[in-house]
PDB file of C-alpha atoms in Angstrom:
ATOM      1  CA  MET A   1      -0.104   0.058   0.100  1.00 86.00           C
ATOM      2  CA  MET A   2       1.010   3.664  -0.810  1.00 90.00           C
ATOM      3  CA  THR A   3      -0.220   6.703   0.741  1.00 91.00           C
ATOM      4  CA  VAL A   4      -1.387   9.680  -1.671  1.00 91.00           C
ATOM      5  CA  ASN A   5       1.974  11.530  -0.720  1.00 91.00           C
ATOM      6  CA  GLU A   6       4.129   8.421  -1.743  1.00 92.00           C
ATOM      7  CA  VAL A   7       2.045   8.142  -5.205  1.00 91.00           C
ATOM      8  CA  SER A   8       2.421  11.698  -5.890  1.00 91.00           C
ATOM      9  CA  LYS A   9       6.589  11.377  -5.487  1.00 91.00           C
ATOM     10  CA  LEU A  10       6.742   8.362  -7.183  1.00 90.00           C
ATOM     11  CA  THR A  11       4.569   9.283 -10.324  1.00 89.00           C
ATOM     12  CA  GLY A  12       5.182  12.939 -10.586  1.00 89.00           C
ATOM     13  CA  VAL A  13       1.452  13.668 -10.206  1.00 90.00           C
ATOM     14  CA  SER A  14       0.288  16.051  -7.668  1.00 91.00           C
ATOM     15  CA  ILE A  15      -1.371  15.369  -4.448  1.00 91.00           C
ATOM     16  CA  ARG A  16      -4.449  17.808  -5.371  1.00 92.00           C
ATOM     17  CA  THR A  17      -4.723  16.143  -8.666  1.00 92.00           C
ATOM     18  CA  LEU A  18      -4.776  12.688  -7.195  1.00 92.00           C
ATOM     19  CA  GLN A  19      -7.650  14.115  -4.875  1.00 90.00           C
ATOM     20  CA  TYR A  20      -9.299  15.508  -7.658  1.00 91.00           C
ATOM     21  CA  TYR A  21      -9.169  12.047  -9.378  1.00 92.00           C
ATOM     22  CA  ASP A  22     -10.573  10.737  -6.389  1.00 90.00           C
ATOM     23  CA  THR A  23     -13.438  13.047  -6.029  1.00 88.00           C
ATOM     24  CA  ILE A  24     -14.873  12.358  -9.714  1.00 88.00           C
ATOM     25  CA  GLY A  25     -14.399   8.584  -9.288  1.00 86.00           C
ATOM     26  CA  LEU A  26     -11.645   8.408 -11.904  1.00 90.00           C
ATOM     27  CA  LEU A  27      -8.986   7.007  -9.867  1.00 91.00           C
ATOM     28  CA  LYS A  28     -10.360   6.063  -6.170  1.00 88.00           C
ATOM     29  CA  PRO A  29      -8.090   4.612  -3.586  1.00 89.00           C
ATOM     30  CA  ILE A  30      -7.970   0.892  -2.860  1.00 87.00           C
ATOM     31  CA  GLU A  31      -9.051   2.025   0.778  1.00 87.00           C
ATOM     32  CA  TYR A  32      -8.737   4.693   3.338  1.00 85.00           C
ATOM     33  CA  THR A  33      -6.850   4.553   6.815  1.00 83.00           C
ATOM     34  CA  GLU A  34      -9.106   5.238  10.087  1.00 82.00           C
ATOM     35  CA  SER A  35      -7.666   8.776   9.755  1.00 82.00           C
ATOM     36  CA  GLY A  36      -9.186   9.309   6.258  1.00 83.00           C
ATOM     37  CA  TYR A  37      -5.891   9.074   4.524  1.00 85.00           C
ATOM     38  CA  ARG A  38      -6.041   7.563   1.121  1.00 90.00           C
ATOM     39  CA  LEU A  39      -4.273   4.322   0.225  1.00 91.00           C
ATOM     40  CA  TYR A  40      -3.197   2.801  -3.251  1.00 92.00           C
ATOM     41  CA  ASP A  41      -2.150  -0.280  -4.465  1.00 89.00           C
ATOM     42  CA  ASP A  42      -0.259  -1.743  -8.060  1.00 87.00           C
ATOM     43  CA  THR A  43      -3.873  -2.100  -9.450  1.00 86.00           C
ATOM     44  CA  SER A  44      -4.135   1.475  -8.681  1.00 88.00           C
ATOM     45  CA  LEU A  45      -0.897   2.612 -10.059  1.00 90.00           C
ATOM     46  CA  GLU A  46      -1.785   0.847 -13.253  1.00 87.00           C
ATOM     47  CA  ARG A  47      -4.993   2.576 -13.607  1.00 88.00           C
ATOM     48  CA  LEU A  48      -2.883   5.604 -13.335  1.00 91.00           C
ATOM     49  CA  GLN A  49      -0.626   4.968 -15.973  1.00 88.00           C
ATOM     50  CA  GLN A  50      -4.016   4.154 -17.980  1.00 86.00           C
ATOM     51  CA  ILE A  51      -5.166   7.799 -17.240  1.00 90.00           C
ATOM     52  CA  LEU A  52      -1.992   9.373 -18.167  1.00 88.00           C
ATOM     53  CA  LEU A  53      -1.685   7.578 -21.270  1.00 81.00           C
ATOM     54  CA  PHE A  54      -4.982   8.737 -22.468  1.00 82.00           C
ATOM     55  CA  LYS A  55      -4.102  12.328 -21.277  1.00 84.00           C
ATOM     56  CA  GLU A  56      -1.197  11.975 -23.846  1.00 77.00           C
ATOM     57  CA  LEU A  57      -3.761  11.420 -26.571  1.00 73.00           C
ATOM     58  CA  GLU A  58      -5.410  14.596 -25.438  1.00 73.00           C
ATOM     59  CA  PHE A  59      -8.911  12.996 -24.188  1.00 79.00           C
ATOM     60  CA  SER A  60     -10.966  14.783 -21.289  1.00 83.00           C
ATOM     61  CA  LEU A  61     -10.905  13.201 -17.864  1.00 87.00           C
ATOM     62  CA  LYS A  62     -14.723  12.460 -18.546  1.00 83.00           C
ATOM     63  CA  GLU A  63     -13.795  10.735 -21.656  1.00 80.00           C
ATOM     64  CA  ILE A  64     -11.036   8.601 -20.100  1.00 85.00           C
ATOM     65  CA  LYS A  65     -13.501   7.673 -17.265  1.00 85.00           C
ATOM     66  CA  LYS A  66     -16.226   6.110 -19.567  1.00 79.00           C
ATOM     67  CA  ILE A  67     -13.325   4.381 -21.896  1.00 79.00           C
ATOM     68  CA  ILE A  68     -11.501   2.614 -18.887  1.00 82.00           C
ATOM     69  CA  ASP A  69     -14.439   1.652 -16.783  1.00 79.00           C
ATOM     70  CA  ALA A  70     -16.120   0.129 -20.124  1.00 74.00           C
ATOM     71  CA  PRO A  71     -16.147  -3.738 -20.073  1.00 66.00           C
ATOM     72  CA  ASN A  72     -14.703  -3.689 -23.551  1.00 67.00           C
ATOM     73  CA  PHE A  73     -11.727  -1.461 -22.523  1.00 73.00           C
ATOM     74  CA  ASP A  74      -8.194  -3.035 -24.373  1.00 74.00           C
ATOM     75  CA  ARG A  75      -5.250  -2.288 -22.476  1.00 75.00           C
ATOM     76  CA  ASN A  76      -2.931  -3.253 -24.940  1.00 77.00           C
ATOM     77  CA  LYS A  77      -4.692  -1.446 -27.854  1.00 75.00           C
ATOM     78  CA  ALA A  78      -4.481   1.575 -25.988  1.00 77.00           C
ATOM     79  CA  LEU A  79      -0.601   0.877 -25.161  1.00 78.00           C
ATOM     80  CA  GLU A  80       0.073   0.399 -28.727  1.00 81.00           C
ATOM     81  CA  GLN A  81      -1.414   3.697 -29.824  1.00 78.00           C
ATOM     82  CA  GLN A  82       0.557   5.473 -26.907  1.00 77.00           C
ATOM     83  CA  ILE A  83       3.842   3.803 -28.151  1.00 83.00           C
ATOM     84  CA  GLU A  84       2.852   5.099 -31.711  1.00 82.00           C
ATOM     85  CA  LEU A  85       2.085   8.536 -30.905  1.00 80.00           C
ATOM     86  CA  LEU A  86       5.095   8.916 -28.500  1.00 80.00           C
ATOM     87  CA  THR A  87       7.227   7.628 -31.292  1.00 84.00           C
ATOM     88  CA  MET A  88       6.013  10.430 -33.698  1.00 82.00           C
ATOM     89  CA  LYS A  89       6.634  12.785 -30.941  1.00 78.00           C
ATOM     90  CA  LYS A  90      10.084  11.976 -30.410  1.00 83.00           C
ATOM     91  CA  GLU A  91      10.722  12.219 -33.981  1.00 81.00           C
ATOM     92  CA  HIS A  92       9.178  15.637 -34.134  1.00 75.00           C
ATOM     93  CA  LEU A  93      11.514  16.668 -30.918  1.00 79.00           C
ATOM     94  CA  GLU A  94      14.409  15.440 -32.696  1.00 80.00           C
ATOM     95  CA  ASN A  95      13.875  17.304 -35.635  1.00 75.00           C
ATOM     96  CA  LEU A  96      13.138  20.661 -33.833  1.00 75.00           C
ATOM     97  CA  ILE A  97      16.586  19.995 -31.981  1.00 77.00           C
ATOM     98  CA  SER A  98      18.250  19.640 -35.195  1.00 76.00           C
ATOM     99  CA  PHE A  99      16.426  22.760 -36.734  1.00 68.00           C
ATOM    100  CA  ALA A 100      17.482  24.644 -33.530  1.00 73.00           C
ATOM    101  CA  ARG A 101      20.960  23.672 -34.098  1.00 70.00           C
ATOM    102  CA  GLY A 102      20.838  24.490 -37.646  1.00 66.00           C
ATOM    103  CA  ILE A 103      19.866  27.942 -36.815  1.00 63.00           C
ATOM    104  CA  LYS A 104      22.466  28.229 -34.232  1.00 64.00           C
ATOM    105  CA  GLY A 105      24.876  27.393 -37.089  1.00 65.00           C
ATOM    106  CA  ILE A 106      23.845  29.238 -40.212  1.00 61.00           C
ATOM    107  CA  GLY A 107      21.797  32.236 -38.523  1.00 58.00           C
ATOM    108  CA  VAL A 108      18.183  33.247 -38.492  1.00 52.00           C
ATOM    109  CA  LYS A 109      17.555  33.801 -42.096  1.00 54.00           C
ATOM    110  CA  TYR A 110      17.335  29.895 -42.311  1.00 51.00           C
ATOM    111  CA  MET A 111      13.342  30.279 -43.462  1.00 52.00           C
ATOM    112  CA  ASP A 112      12.112  26.623 -43.136  1.00 56.00           C
ATOM    113  CA  PHE A 113       8.989  26.226 -41.270  1.00 58.00           C
ATOM    114  CA  LYS A 114       8.119  22.391 -42.135  1.00 63.00           C
ATOM    115  CA  VAL A 115       9.570  21.362 -39.087  1.00 58.00           C
ATOM    116  CA  PHE A 116       6.891  22.859 -36.920  1.00 64.00           C
ATOM    117  CA  ASP A 117       4.229  21.047 -38.884  1.00 69.00           C
ATOM    118  CA  THR A 118       2.383  18.656 -36.263  1.00 69.00           C
ATOM    119  CA  ARG A 119      -0.336  17.650 -38.456  1.00 74.00           C
ATOM    120  CA  LYS A 120       0.704  14.183 -38.839  1.00 72.00           C
ATOM    121  CA  ILE A 121       0.824  14.022 -34.801  1.00 67.00           C
ATOM    122  CA  ASP A 122      -2.806  15.688 -34.626  1.00 71.00           C
ATOM    123  CA  GLU A 123      -4.306  13.262 -37.428  1.00 71.00           C
ATOM    124  CA  TYR A 124      -3.126  10.304 -35.537  1.00 66.00           C
ATOM    125  CA  SER A 125      -4.500  11.433 -32.185  1.00 68.00           C
ATOM    126  CA  LYS A 126      -7.631  12.209 -33.834  1.00 68.00           C
ATOM    127  CA  ARG A 127      -7.964   8.971 -35.466  1.00 67.00           C
ATOM    128  CA  ALA A 128      -7.127   7.377 -32.339  1.00 66.00           C
ATOM    129  CA  LYS A 129      -9.603   9.154 -30.202  1.00 64.00           C
ATOM    130  CA  GLU A 130     -12.572   8.192 -32.969  1.00 61.00           C
ATOM    131  CA  GLN A 131     -11.447   4.691 -32.470  1.00 61.00           C
ATOM    132  CA  TRP A 132     -12.370   4.655 -29.011  1.00 62.00           C
ATOM    133  CA  GLY A 133     -14.949   7.382 -28.816  1.00 58.00           C
ATOM    134  CA  GLN A 134     -16.928   6.923 -32.082  1.00 58.00           C
ATOM    135  CA  THR A 135     -17.653   3.376 -32.078  1.00 64.00           C
ATOM    136  CA  SER A 136     -21.205   2.185 -31.895  1.00 71.00           C
ATOM    137  CA  GLU A 137     -20.878   0.130 -28.625  1.00 71.00           C
ATOM    138  CA  PHE A 138     -19.256   3.048 -27.087  1.00 70.00           C
ATOM    139  CA  LYS A 139     -21.906   5.591 -28.026  1.00 75.00           C
ATOM    140  CA  GLU A 140     -24.289   2.906 -26.859  1.00 79.00           C
ATOM    141  CA  PHE A 141     -22.857   2.539 -23.678  1.00 78.00           C
ATOM    142  CA  GLU A 142     -22.880   6.130 -22.996  1.00 76.00           C
ATOM    143  CA  GLU A 143     -26.826   6.441 -23.723  1.00 82.00           C
ATOM    144  CA  LYS A 144     -27.287   3.572 -21.427  1.00 83.00           C
ATOM    145  CA  THR A 145     -25.232   5.022 -18.521  1.00 83.00           C
ATOM    146  CA  LYS A 146     -25.848   8.704 -19.175  1.00 81.00           C
ATOM    147  CA  ASN A 147     -28.020   8.955 -15.961  1.00 86.00           C
ATOM    148  CA  TRP A 148     -26.524   6.544 -13.671  1.00 84.00           C
ATOM    149  CA  THR A 149     -25.632   7.599 -10.334  1.00 85.00           C
ATOM    150  CA  LYS A 150     -22.502   6.458  -8.638  1.00 78.00           C
ATOM    151  CA  ASP A 151     -24.900   3.985  -6.720  1.00 85.00           C
ATOM    152  CA  ASP A 152     -25.954   2.702  -9.981  1.00 86.00           C
ATOM    153  CA  GLU A 153     -22.304   2.074 -11.475  1.00 83.00           C
ATOM    154  CA  ALA A 154     -21.370   0.349  -8.346  1.00 82.00           C
ATOM    155  CA  THR A 155     -24.212  -1.863  -8.305  1.00 88.00           C
ATOM    156  CA  ALA A 156     -23.445  -2.727 -12.181  1.00 87.00           C
ATOM    157  CA  ALA A 157     -19.958  -3.239 -11.276  1.00 85.00           C
ATOM    158  CA  ASN A 158     -20.580  -5.659  -8.299  1.00 87.00           C
ATOM    159  CA  GLU A 159     -23.295  -7.639 -10.684  1.00 92.00           C
ATOM    160  CA  PHE A 160     -20.838  -7.837 -13.174  1.00 91.00           C
ATOM    161  CA  MET A 161     -18.023  -9.245 -11.016  1.00 91.00           C
ATOM    162  CA  GLN A 162     -20.612 -11.478  -9.380  1.00 94.00           C
ATOM    163  CA  LEU A 163     -20.562 -13.418 -12.752  1.00 95.00           C
ATOM    164  CA  PHE A 164     -17.069 -14.345 -12.344  1.00 95.00           C
ATOM    165  CA  VAL A 165     -17.725 -15.284  -8.811  1.00 95.00           C
ATOM    166  CA  GLU A 166     -19.843 -17.838 -10.758  1.00 96.00           C
ATOM    167  CA  PHE A 167     -17.721 -18.650 -13.099  1.00 96.00           C
ATOM    168  CA  GLY A 168     -14.504 -19.558 -10.322  1.00 95.00           C
ATOM    169  CA  GLN A 169     -17.230 -22.168  -8.932  1.00 96.00           C
ATOM    170  CA  MET A 170     -17.232 -23.918 -11.962  1.00 96.00           C
ATOM    171  CA  LYS A 171     -13.473 -23.790 -13.007  1.00 92.00           C
ATOM    172  CA  GLU A 172     -12.835 -27.359 -12.075  1.00 93.00           C
ATOM    173  CA  MET A 173     -15.508 -28.521 -14.734  1.00 95.00           C
ATOM    174  CA  ASN A 174     -15.030 -28.788 -18.558  1.00 96.00           C
ATOM    175  CA  PRO A 175     -15.449 -25.417 -20.013  1.00 95.00           C
ATOM    176  CA  ALA A 176     -17.628 -26.938 -22.570  1.00 95.00           C
ATOM    177  CA  ASP A 177     -20.049 -28.299 -20.278  1.00 95.00           C
ATOM    178  CA  GLU A 178     -23.608 -27.004 -20.643  1.00 95.00           C
ATOM    179  CA  GLN A 179     -23.621 -25.347 -17.237  1.00 96.00           C
ATOM    180  CA  VAL A 180     -20.765 -23.442 -18.125  1.00 96.00           C
ATOM    181  CA  GLN A 181     -21.756 -22.520 -21.519  1.00 95.00           C
ATOM    182  CA  LEU A 182     -24.970 -21.137 -20.052  1.00 96.00           C
ATOM    183  CA  GLN A 183     -22.793 -18.991 -17.896  1.00 96.00           C
ATOM    184  CA  VAL A 184     -21.065 -17.403 -20.713  1.00 96.00           C
ATOM    185  CA  ARG A 185     -24.397 -16.709 -22.307  1.00 96.00           C
ATOM    186  CA  LYS A 186     -25.630 -15.127 -19.189  1.00 96.00           C
ATOM    187  CA  LEU A 187     -22.123 -12.904 -19.313  1.00 95.00           C
ATOM    188  CA  GLN A 188     -23.187 -12.057 -22.608  1.00 94.00           C
ATOM    189  CA  ASP A 189     -26.819 -11.020 -22.176  1.00 95.00           C
ATOM    190  CA  TYR A 190     -25.897  -8.762 -18.906  1.00 93.00           C
ATOM    191  CA  ILE A 191     -23.407  -6.777 -20.756  1.00 91.00           C
ATOM    192  CA  THR A 192     -25.749  -6.300 -23.642  1.00 92.00           C
ATOM    193  CA  ASN A 193     -28.706  -5.331 -21.008  1.00 92.00           C
ATOM    194  CA  HIS A 194     -26.572  -3.046 -19.093  1.00 90.00           C
ATOM    195  CA  PHE A 195     -23.718  -1.781 -21.335  1.00 87.00           C
ATOM    196  CA  TYR A 196     -23.935  -2.212 -25.101  1.00 85.00           C
ATOM    197  CA  THR A 197     -24.917  -4.706 -27.776  1.00 87.00           C
ATOM    198  CA  CYS A 198     -22.272  -7.740 -27.101  1.00 88.00           C
ATOM    199  CA  SER A 199     -22.046  -9.428 -30.137  1.00 88.00           C
ATOM    200  CA  ASP A 200     -20.429 -13.186 -30.319  1.00 90.00           C
ATOM    201  CA  LYS A 201     -17.291 -11.451 -31.957  1.00 85.00           C
ATOM    202  CA  ILE A 202     -17.246  -8.837 -29.175  1.00 85.00           C
ATOM    203  CA  LEU A 203     -17.499 -11.601 -26.594  1.00 89.00           C
ATOM    204  CA  CYS A 204     -14.411 -13.482 -28.180  1.00 87.00           C
ATOM    205  CA  GLY A 205     -12.375 -10.435 -28.133  1.00 83.00           C
ATOM    206  CA  LEU A 206     -13.572  -9.858 -24.357  1.00 86.00           C
ATOM    207  CA  GLY A 207     -12.446 -13.291 -23.561  1.00 88.00           C
ATOM    208  CA  ARG A 208      -9.210 -12.975 -24.681  1.00 84.00           C
ATOM    209  CA  MET A 209      -8.636  -9.832 -22.769  1.00 81.00           C
ATOM    210  CA  TYR A 210      -9.817 -11.455 -19.671  1.00 85.00           C
ATOM    211  CA  ALA A 211      -6.953 -13.689 -19.526  1.00 85.00           C
ATOM    212  CA  GLY A 212      -4.681 -11.346 -21.322  1.00 77.00           C
ATOM    213  CA  GLY A 213      -3.100 -10.283 -17.944  1.00 74.00           C
ATOM    214  CA  GLY A 214      -3.261  -7.111 -16.236  1.00 69.00           C
ATOM    215  CA  GLU A 215      -5.953  -5.150 -14.169  1.00 71.00           C
ATOM    216  CA  PHE A 216      -8.768  -7.380 -15.692  1.00 74.00           C
ATOM    217  CA  THR A 217      -7.051 -10.521 -15.066  1.00 84.00           C
ATOM    218  CA  GLU A 218      -6.229  -9.794 -11.680  1.00 83.00           C
ATOM    219  CA  ASN A 219      -9.801  -8.349 -10.698  1.00 83.00           C
ATOM    220  CA  ILE A 220     -11.244 -11.659 -11.928  1.00 89.00           C
ATOM    221  CA  ASP A 221      -8.904 -13.814 -10.266  1.00 91.00           C
ATOM    222  CA  ASN A 222      -9.667 -12.005  -7.017  1.00 88.00           C
ATOM    223  CA  VAL A 223     -13.149 -12.450  -6.947  1.00 91.00           C
ATOM    224  CA  GLY A 224     -13.195 -16.031  -8.601  1.00 93.00           C
ATOM    225  CA  GLY A 225      -9.998 -17.536  -7.665  1.00 94.00           C
ATOM    226  CA  THR A 226      -6.602 -17.970  -9.166  1.00 93.00           C
ATOM    227  CA  GLY A 227      -7.480 -19.292 -13.061  1.00 94.00           C
ATOM    228  CA  THR A 228     -10.887 -17.915 -13.140  1.00 95.00           C
ATOM    229  CA  ALA A 229     -10.046 -15.435 -15.898  1.00 93.00           C
ATOM    230  CA  GLU A 230      -8.316 -18.296 -17.848  1.00 94.00           C
ATOM    231  CA  PHE A 231     -11.117 -20.698 -17.376  1.00 96.00           C
ATOM    232  CA  ALA A 232     -13.901 -18.078 -18.348  1.00 95.00           C
ATOM    233  CA  SER A 233     -11.573 -17.260 -21.463  1.00 93.00           C
ATOM    234  CA  LYS A 234     -11.652 -20.910 -22.691  1.00 95.00           C
ATOM    235  CA  ALA A 235     -15.343 -21.170 -22.129  1.00 95.00           C
ATOM    236  CA  ILE A 236     -16.163 -17.899 -24.121  1.00 94.00           C
ATOM    237  CA  ASP A 237     -13.841 -19.336 -27.018  1.00 93.00           C
ATOM    238  CA  ILE A 238     -15.674 -22.694 -26.950  1.00 94.00           C
ATOM    239  CA  PHE A 239     -18.976 -20.687 -27.031  1.00 93.00           C
ATOM    240  CA  TYR A 240     -17.998 -18.453 -29.831  1.00 89.00           C
ATOM    241  CA  MET A 241     -16.533 -21.354 -31.967  1.00 89.00           C
ATOM    242  CA  SER A 242     -19.871 -23.280 -31.494  1.00 88.00           C
ATOM    243  CA  ARG A 243     -21.981 -20.444 -33.170  1.00 81.00           C
ATOM    244  CA  LYS A 244     -19.625 -19.752 -35.991  1.00 70.00           C
TER     245      LYS A 244
END
């Protein structure tokens, strides 16, 4: 566990900013001490990394919260986009450094402004933002959750994770068993009814994400027991293949 002061020193994010993220529900502490001090764990820091990555893509805090709280959030996709954007920015900065050195060497009459052109970076950021925020699933998710209170969000999150508690109770079974496959359908129906239309293809992608490591895998295994995420992923894959 780390205090808000320790997280601030480690990450460079101000204490005031971390407190604000808590207030708006973007980054909640894992728990509070009896004295009311915020405490964070590794999962909290991973979420903070995701927040900062999306800020680099120039998403608003409201957009970031909607995206990383959505059941179909793909952390690996976000990282791939961030790597690409940072690479482009690195090249831009290197060109600016070379340009400044050139001016120093030959004087201020060096009239070349191409080095200041950021349209390529801007276009990539725009396309990345559109991929996350303009999909039909994201729009449906926004519409279905626009009037939710914090209690509604907590209830939906708890009900969603309860599905994986049930998966955990089945994980000694064959993932192809009828009972397990009915649980997969129950998961699909829950996502459709509460978040967005969960097609078989989307469900398959979610299943692979659940077992792909990181926050999702940890959270699922925490409620269902070690191996639950992998078991649910296998069951979803069987479900998907049986319906192709």
